[in-house]
Every structure is written in structure tokens, then in C-alpha cells.
CSV table of C-alpha atoms in Angstrom, one decimal:
chain,number,residue,atom,x,y,z
A,1244,UNK,CA,30.3,-63.2,38.1
A,1245,UNK,CA,27.4,-61.5,38.3
A,1246,UNK,CA,26.5,-59.7,41.2
A,1247,UNK,CA,23.6,-60.4,44.2
A,1248,UNK,CA,20.5,-58.5,42.9
A,1249,UNK,CA,19.7,-55.5,44.4
A,1250,UNK,CA,17.9,-52.3,44.3
A,1251,UNK,CA,18.7,-49.0,42.3
A,1252,UNK,CA,22.3,-49.2,40.6
A,1253,UNK,CA,24.6,-46.0,40.7
A,1254,UNK,CA,21.6,-43.5,40.3
A,1255,UNK,CA,18.2,-42.6,39.7
A,1256,UNK,CA,16.6,-43.4,36.9
A,1257,UNK,CA,16.5,-40.0,35.0
A,1258,UNK,CA,19.7,-39.3,36.8
A,1259,UNK,CA,20.9,-42.4,34.7
A,1260,UNK,CA,19.7,-41.9,31.1
A,1261,UNK,CA,20.3,-38.1,31.4
A,1262,UNK,CA,24.1,-39.5,31.5
A,1263,UNK,CA,23.6,-41.5,29.0
A,1264,UNK,CA,22.2,-39.5,26.9
A,1265,UNK,CA,25.1,-36.5,28.1
A,1266,UNK,CA,27.9,-39.2,26.8
A,1267,UNK,CA,26.6,-40.7,23.9
A,1268,UNK,CA,28.0,-38.6,21.5
A,1269,UNK,CA,31.6,-38.7,23.1
A,1270,UNK,CA,32.1,-42.5,22.6
A,1271,UNK,CA,34.5,-44.0,19.6
A,1272,UNK,CA,32.4,-45.9,17.0
A,1273,UNK,CA,31.8,-49.3,18.5
A,1274,UNK,CA,34.5,-51.6,18.8
A,1275,UNK,CA,35.3,-54.5,16.6
A,1276,UNK,CA,35.8,-58.3,17.6
A,1277,UNK,CA,36.9,-60.3,15.0
A,1278,UNK,CA,34.2,-63.0,15.5
A,1279,UNK,CA,32.6,-65.0,12.4
A,1280,UNK,CA,28.9,-65.7,12.9
A,1281,UNK,CA,27.4,-68.6,11.7
A,1282,UNK,CA,23.8,-68.9,13.3
A,1283,UNK,CA,23.8,-73.1,12.2
A,1284,UNK,CA,26.5,-73.4,14.4
A,1285,UNK,CA,26.0,-75.9,16.7
A,1286,UNK,CA,25.0,-74.7,20.3
A,1287,UNK,CA,27.7,-72.8,22.6
A,1288,UNK,CA,29.9,-74.0,25.0
A,1289,UNK,CA,28.2,-74.1,28.6
A,1290,UNK,CA,27.8,-70.4,30.1
A,1291,UNK,CA,30.6,-68.8,31.9
A,1292,UNK,CA,28.2,-68.5,34.9
A,1293,UNK,CA,27.2,-70.8,36.8
A,1294,UNK,CA,23.6,-71.3,37.9
A,1295,UNK,CA,24.2,-72.4,40.8
A,1296,UNK,CA,26.0,-69.4,41.6
A,1297,UNK,CA,22.3,-67.3,41.5
A,1298,UNK,CA,20.7,-67.2,44.6
A,1299,UNK,CA,16.8,-68.7,44.9
A,1300,UNK,CA,15.0,-65.9,44.7
A,1301,UNK,CA,11.3,-65.5,46.7
A,1302,UNK,CA,10.9,-62.1,46.4
A,1303,UNK,CA,10.5,-59.5,44.5
A,1304,UNK,CA,13.5,-57.3,44.6
A,1305,UNK,CA,14.5,-54.7,41.9
A,1306,UNK,CA,16.8,-56.3,39.0
A,1307,UNK,CA,18.8,-55.0,36.6
A,1308,UNK,CA,19.1,-57.3,34.1
A,1309,UNK,CA,19.2,-57.3,30.0
A,1310,UNK,CA,17.7,-59.7,27.8
A,1311,UNK,CA,19.9,-60.7,24.7
A,1312,UNK,CA,18.7,-62.3,21.2
A,1313,UNK,CA,18.3,-62.9,17.5
A,1314,UNK,CA,14.8,-61.1,16.1
A,1315,UNK,CA,12.1,-63.1,17.1
A,1316,UNK,CA,13.9,-65.2,19.3
A,1317,UNK,CA,11.2,-64.7,22.4
A,1318,UNK,CA,13.1,-61.8,24.0
A,1319,UNK,CA,9.5,-60.0,25.1
A,1320,UNK,CA,8.2,-63.0,26.4
A,1321,UNK,CA,10.3,-64.1,28.1
A,1322,UNK,CA,11.4,-60.8,29.5
A,1323,UNK,CA,7.4,-60.4,30.2
A,1324,UNK,CA,7.0,-63.5,32.4
A,1325,UNK,CA,10.1,-62.5,33.9
A,1326,UNK,CA,8.9,-59.0,34.7
A,1327,UNK,CA,5.7,-60.5,36.0
A,1328,UNK,CA,7.3,-62.9,38.7
A,1329,UNK,CA,9.6,-60.4,39.7
A,1330,UNK,CA,7.5,-57.2,39.8
A,1331,UNK,CA,10.2,-55.2,37.7
A,1332,UNK,CA,9.3,-52.9,34.7
A,1333,UNK,CA,9.3,-54.3,31.2
A,1334,UNK,CA,11.3,-51.8,28.7
A,1335,UNK,CA,11.6,-53.2,25.2
A,1336,UNK,CA,13.1,-50.9,23.1
A,1337,UNK,CA,11.1,-52.7,19.9
A,1338,UNK,CA,8.1,-51.2,22.0
A,1339,UNK,CA,8.8,-47.6,22.4
A,1340,UNK,CA,10.0,-47.5,18.5
A,1341,UNK,CA,6.3,-49.0,17.7
A,1342,UNK,CA,4.9,-46.9,19.9
A,1343,UNK,CA,6.3,-43.6,18.8
A,1344,UNK,CA,5.9,-44.7,14.5
A,1345,UNK,CA,2.4,-44.7,15.4
A,1346,UNK,CA,2.2,-41.8,17.6
A,1347,UNK,CA,2.3,-38.4,15.1
A,1348,UNK,CA,5.5,-37.1,17.1
A,1349,UNK,CA,8.1,-35.7,14.8
A,1350,UNK,CA,10.2,-39.3,15.0
A,1351,UNK,CA,7.3,-41.2,12.9
A,1352,UNK,CA,8.7,-40.9,9.5
A,1353,UNK,CA,12.2,-41.4,10.4
A,1354,UNK,CA,11.9,-43.9,11.8
A,1355,UNK,CA,9.4,-45.9,9.7
A,1356,UNK,CA,12.0,-45.7,6.8
A,1357,UNK,CA,14.6,-47.4,8.9
A,1358,UNK,CA,11.9,-50.0,10.4
A,1359,UNK,CA,11.0,-50.6,7.3
A,1360,UNK,CA,14.4,-51.4,5.5
A,1361,UNK,CA,15.2,-53.6,9.1
A,1362,UNK,CA,18.3,-51.2,9.9
A,1363,UNK,CA,18.9,-50.5,13.4
A,1364,UNK,CA,17.5,-47.3,14.6
A,1365,UNK,CA,20.6,-44.9,15.7
A,1366,UNK,CA,22.0,-44.4,19.8
A,1367,UNK,CA,20.7,-40.9,19.8
A,1368,UNK,CA,17.2,-41.6,19.1
A,1369,UNK,CA,17.1,-45.7,21.2
A,1370,UNK,CA,18.8,-43.5,24.0
A,1371,UNK,CA,16.0,-40.5,23.6
A,1372,UNK,CA,12.8,-42.8,23.9
A,1373,UNK,CA,14.6,-45.1,26.9
A,1374,UNK,CA,15.2,-41.9,28.7
A,1375,UNK,CA,11.3,-40.9,28.4
A,1376,UNK,CA,10.4,-44.6,29.4
A,1377,UNK,CA,12.2,-44.4,32.1
A,1378,UNK,CA,11.1,-40.9,33.4
A,1379,UNK,CA,7.8,-41.6,33.5
A,1380,UNK,CA,8.2,-45.3,35.0
A,1381,UNK,CA,10.5,-43.1,38.0
A,1382,UNK,CA,7.9,-40.6,38.2
A,1383,UNK,CA,5.1,-44.2,38.7
A,1384,UNK,CA,7.8,-45.6,41.7
A,1385,UNK,CA,9.2,-47.9,39.3
A,1386,UNK,CA,12.7,-49.3,40.4
A,1387,UNK,CA,14.5,-52.0,38.4
A,1388,UNK,CA,14.3,-52.9,34.9
A,1389,UNK,CA,14.5,-55.4,32.2
A,1390,UNK,CA,15.9,-54.4,29.6
A,1391,UNK,CA,15.4,-55.3,26.0
A,1392,UNK,CA,16.9,-54.3,22.4
A,1393,UNK,CA,19.6,-52.5,24.4
A,1394,UNK,CA,22.0,-52.5,24.0
A,1395,UNK,CA,22.7,-53.8,20.9
A,1396,UNK,CA,26.4,-52.7,20.1
A,1397,UNK,CA,29.0,-52.4,22.1
A,1398,UNK,CA,28.8,-49.0,21.9
A,1399,UNK,CA,25.8,-49.1,23.7
A,1400,UNK,CA,27.2,-52.0,26.4
A,1401,UNK,CA,29.8,-49.2,27.1
A,1402,UNK,CA,27.7,-46.7,27.3
A,1403,UNK,CA,25.4,-48.8,29.7
A,1404,UNK,CA,28.0,-50.4,31.7
A,1405,UNK,CA,29.5,-46.5,32.7
A,1406,UNK,CA,26.8,-45.3,34.4
A,1407,UNK,CA,24.6,-48.1,36.1
A,1408,UNK,CA,25.7,-52.0,36.7
A,1409,UNK,CA,23.9,-54.5,35.6
A,1410,UNK,CA,23.8,-57.4,37.2
A,1411,UNK,CA,22.7,-60.3,34.5
A,1412,UNK,CA,22.5,-61.0,31.0
A,1413,UNK,CA,20.5,-63.8,29.5
A,1414,UNK,CA,21.0,-63.8,26.1
A,1415,UNK,CA,18.1,-66.5,24.1
A,1416,UNK,CA,19.4,-68.6,21.5
A,1417,UNK,CA,17.3,-70.6,18.6
A,1418,UNK,CA,17.7,-72.1,15.4
A,1419,UNK,CA,17.6,-69.7,12.2
A,1420,UNK,CA,15.2,-71.5,10.5
A,1421,UNK,CA,13.2,-71.7,14.2
A,1422,UNK,CA,13.5,-67.9,14.1
A,1423,UNK,CA,12.1,-67.4,10.2
A,1424,UNK,CA,9.2,-69.2,10.5
A,1425,UNK,CA,8.3,-67.0,14.0
A,1426,UNK,CA,8.9,-63.9,12.3
A,1427,UNK,CA,6.6,-65.2,9.5
A,1428,UNK,CA,4.0,-65.9,11.7
A,1429,UNK,CA,3.7,-63.1,13.7
A,1430,UNK,CA,0.5,-61.5,13.5
A,1431,UNK,CA,-1.2,-58.4,15.5
A,1432,UNK,CA,-5.1,-57.9,16.9
A,1433,UNK,CA,-5.7,-54.6,14.9
A,1434,UNK,CA,-8.3,-54.3,17.7
A,1435,UNK,CA,-6.9,-54.8,21.3
A,1436,UNK,CA,-2.8,-55.3,20.3
A,1437,UNK,CA,-3.2,-58.9,21.3
A,1438,UNK,CA,0.4,-60.7,19.7
A,1439,UNK,CA,0.3,-64.4,18.6
A,1440,UNK,CA,1.9,-66.7,16.0
A,1441,UNK,CA,0.3,-68.6,13.6
A,1442,UNK,CA,3.6,-70.8,12.6
A,1443,UNK,CA,3.8,-74.9,13.4
A,1444,UNK,CA,7.2,-75.1,13.4
A,1445,UNK,CA,8.8,-79.0,13.3
A,1446,UNK,CA,12.0,-79.6,13.7
A,1447,UNK,CA,13.5,-82.7,12.7
A,1448,UNK,CA,16.4,-84.1,14.8
A,1449,UNK,CA,19.5,-84.9,12.8
A,1450,UNK,CA,22.9,-85.8,13.5
A,1451,UNK,CA,22.2,-86.5,17.6
A,1452,UNK,CA,21.1,-83.0,17.2
A,1453,UNK,CA,17.0,-82.6,19.7
A,1454,UNK,CA,14.0,-81.9,16.9
A,1455,UNK,CA,12.5,-78.9,17.7
A,1456,UNK,CA,9.2,-78.1,18.0
A,1457,UNK,CA,6.7,-75.0,19.2
A,1458,UNK,CA,2.9,-74.9,18.7
A,1459,UNK,CA,1.2,-71.7,17.3
A,1460,UNK,CA,-0.2,-69.3,19.7
A,1461,UNK,CA,-3.2,-69.0,18.5
A,1462,UNK,CA,-5.8,-65.6,18.7
A,1463,UNK,CA,-9.0,-65.9,20.8
A,1464,UNK,CA,-12.4,-66.4,17.9
A,1465,UNK,CA,-13.0,-62.6,18.8
A,1466,UNK,CA,-9.5,-61.6,17.4
A,1467,UNK,CA,-8.9,-63.9,14.0
A,1468,UNK,CA,-10.6,-61.5,12.0
A,1469,UNK,CA,-8.5,-58.9,13.0
A,1470,UNK,CA,-4.9,-59.7,12.5
A,1471,UNK,CA,-2.7,-57.7,10.5
A,1472,UNK,CA,1.1,-58.4,10.3
A,1473,UNK,CA,3.7,-56.8,10.9
A,1474,UNK,CA,5.2,-54.0,7.9
A,1475,UNK,CA,8.7,-55.3,8.9
A,1476,UNK,CA,8.1,-58.8,9.3
A,1477,UNK,CA,8.7,-60.0,5.4
A,1478,UNK,CA,11.3,-62.6,4.5
A,1479,UNK,CA,13.1,-59.8,3.4
A,1480,UNK,CA,13.0,-58.2,5.9
A,1481,UNK,CA,13.6,-60.2,8.4
A,1482,UNK,CA,16.8,-61.9,6.4
A,1483,UNK,CA,18.7,-58.6,6.9
A,1484,UNK,CA,17.5,-57.7,10.4
A,1485,UNK,CA,19.2,-61.2,11.0
A,1486,UNK,CA,22.2,-60.3,9.4
A,1487,UNK,CA,22.7,-57.5,10.7
A,1488,UNK,CA,22.8,-58.5,13.8
A,1489,UNK,CA,25.6,-61.3,13.5
A,1490,UNK,CA,27.5,-58.0,12.0
A,1491,UNK,CA,26.4,-56.1,14.7
A,1492,UNK,CA,25.0,-57.6,17.8
A,1493,UNK,CA,26.2,-60.4,18.3
A,1494,UNK,CA,30.1,-59.7,19.9
A,1495,UNK,CA,27.8,-58.2,22.5
A,1496,UNK,CA,28.0,-62.1,23.6
A,1497,UNK,CA,31.5,-61.4,24.2
A,1498,UNK,CA,31.6,-58.4,25.5
A,1499,UNK,CA,29.6,-59.8,28.8
A,1500,UNK,CA,30.8,-63.3,28.9
A,1501,UNK,CA,34.4,-61.7,29.4
A,1502,UNK,CA,32.7,-59.6,32.7
A,1503,UNK,CA,31.1,-62.9,34.4
A,1504,UNK,CA,27.5,-61.8,33.2
A,1505,UNK,CA,26.9,-63.6,29.7
A,1506,UNK,CA,24.1,-66.5,31.0
A,1507,UNK,CA,23.3,-68.9,27.6
A,1508,UNK,CA,20.2,-70.2,27.0
A,1509,UNK,CA,19.0,-72.4,24.2
A,1510,UNK,CA,15.7,-72.9,24.1
A,1511,UNK,CA,14.2,-76.0,23.8
A,1512,UNK,CA,11.5,-75.8,22.4
A,1513,UNK,CA,8.0,-73.4,22.4
A,1514,UNK,CA,6.5,-71.7,26.2
A,1515,UNK,CA,5.8,-75.0,28.1
A,1516,UNK,CA,8.9,-77.0,27.6
A,1517,UNK,CA,11.6,-73.5,27.9
A,1518,UNK,CA,9.5,-71.3,30.8
A,1519,UNK,CA,10.6,-73.8,33.5
A,1520,UNK,CA,13.9,-74.4,32.4
A,1521,UNK,CA,14.5,-70.8,32.2
A,1522,UNK,CA,13.4,-70.7,36.0
A,1523,UNK,CA,15.7,-73.7,36.7
A,1524,UNK,CA,18.4,-71.6,35.2
A,1525,UNK,CA,17.8,-68.5,36.5
A,1526,UNK,CA,17.4,-70.3,39.9
A,1527,UNK,CA,14.0,-68.9,40.0
A,1528,UNK,CA,10.9,-70.2,41.3
A,1529,UNK,CA,7.1,-69.2,39.7
A,1530,UNK,CA,4.6,-70.4,42.3
A,1531,UNK,CA,1.4,-69.7,40.0
A,1532,UNK,CA,2.7,-71.7,37.7
A,1533,UNK,CA,3.5,-74.6,39.9
A,1534,UNK,CA,0.3,-74.2,41.2
A,1535,UNK,CA,-1.5,-73.6,37.5
A,1536,UNK,CA,0.0,-76.8,36.5
A,1537,UNK,CA,-1.4,-79.3,40.1
A,1538,UNK,CA,-4.5,-77.8,38.8
């Protein structure tokens, strides 16, 4: 069962990821689980975590959470909202990679080739980027974290599990056709960096399964003419990322399920439908959201 949330961990973030870096080369290759995966399969059985076991939280006590889910499922959106609600940093390794790509650092050209082919970035590179981010955050007084995009393999999870206690792993799920449409609809404002989505997803329910509607997240007028598409958001690359996720990352579900830390959440629609239900699954309250709804 997930531990009660707490600050800290076994060590400071600087020490934590210096240990990860030093240990990353000592672990054996990624453990394998014989696990056939079908993204079109019916929703999984209920999570091993009972949401009633999670304490209702009203404070901003630091947490140590991980968000799992296929590319494009919305990990960044919901992790960022929870980050603001709980007062802990949201650390997305995808953002760290893109920041490095836009820099003139020594990794930029190497990362560009990896990302444009839809491949996973190596453990060593990700750990290096995470280490720098956490050290910078610690210098600013940050504590706790919500990790998004790490770990992606059992090897990474073993490294992380060996040096810190993850309190909870939230696994977001969405139908494959919706995932593909979301990824292909993503847009970024080239001026302000805002993230938007032009896809209007409307999937009719069949054979007793519910329908799914996700409205587009359109930009304000001053950004509309400045939208660009990420270089890795092509149909070929997105499908390759989903394939790699199926082969390498979904076994993480069993890894964390066996440790009683996995909370599985099927997204019922867009943010208006999903956000309040996710809060209920986590036994959280968003007073600002309630006040907005009341207004």
C-alpha cells in the first residue's frame, strides 16, 4: 500500500541523484516480463490501491510521485495541475530534453537524432539531465517532486527504487486512437512557448463501451498565427513511440503494481471531465476549482 506522503526521503535531491548516477552503470540490463500488450484492450481491472486508503489532503506537504502513461496521454497536463495544487515541482524529462535540444550544449545534436527517430533517450543522458534539474531546484529550496517521463524502463525504476521511496505511481490510460489524434494535434506557440491542441476527438461508444469526447485546446488570437508542430509529432514517429512504449515501458505497471504503489486511471474525456475524477481517485480537493465552478 502506498506510504503516507512525507517530505524528504532517504537523502537530499543532490545526494539522491548523485547516487543514481554512480549506480546507473552497475545495474544489469532491463528485467523482462513476458507481457503481451494491446493498446486496444479493454480497461484494466481495478487498481491494487484502494483510493479510500489515501488520506484526504488539505495541506501542501511535499510528495514523491511518478506519472506513467503513453506519449500524449496527458501526463504533463495533470502532473502540472497537481504540482500547483500540492506545491511541489513538476519535473518532466521530456521538457528537460527539449530544453537541451534548444541549447548549444554538447548533447543537442545527439539528442536531435534520437528524438527525431522516436527512440528512447539513454538512461545516462536522462539521469544527467535530471540530476542537474534537481540540484538547481534544491538550491532554490524545492522539496518533493512529481516525476513525468522517468522512469520509463524497469532498469530505471530499479535505480530509483534503490535510493528513494516513491509514494505513489499514477498510471494514466487512454484509447490508442485518441492518443494518436492528440499527438498529431499538438501545437506550440513559437513566441510564448504555450502548448495547445487543435484536435477535436469524438469517439462514439460501441458494444457497451462509453464514448469519449475531448474538446480542442485552442490558442488565444495572438498565438493562433504562430503555432508550430513538434518535429517528433508525425504519424510515423508517434506510432513508433507507442510501439516502443508497449515493448519497454508498460512492464513498469506490473513492477509498481507488485509493490502496491500503482493507481490506474482511465481518462473519461478532456480536462473538465477527467480532472475532478482524478482528484477523487487521489482523495484530493481543489478549492480553487470549486470556487471557479461556483462562480
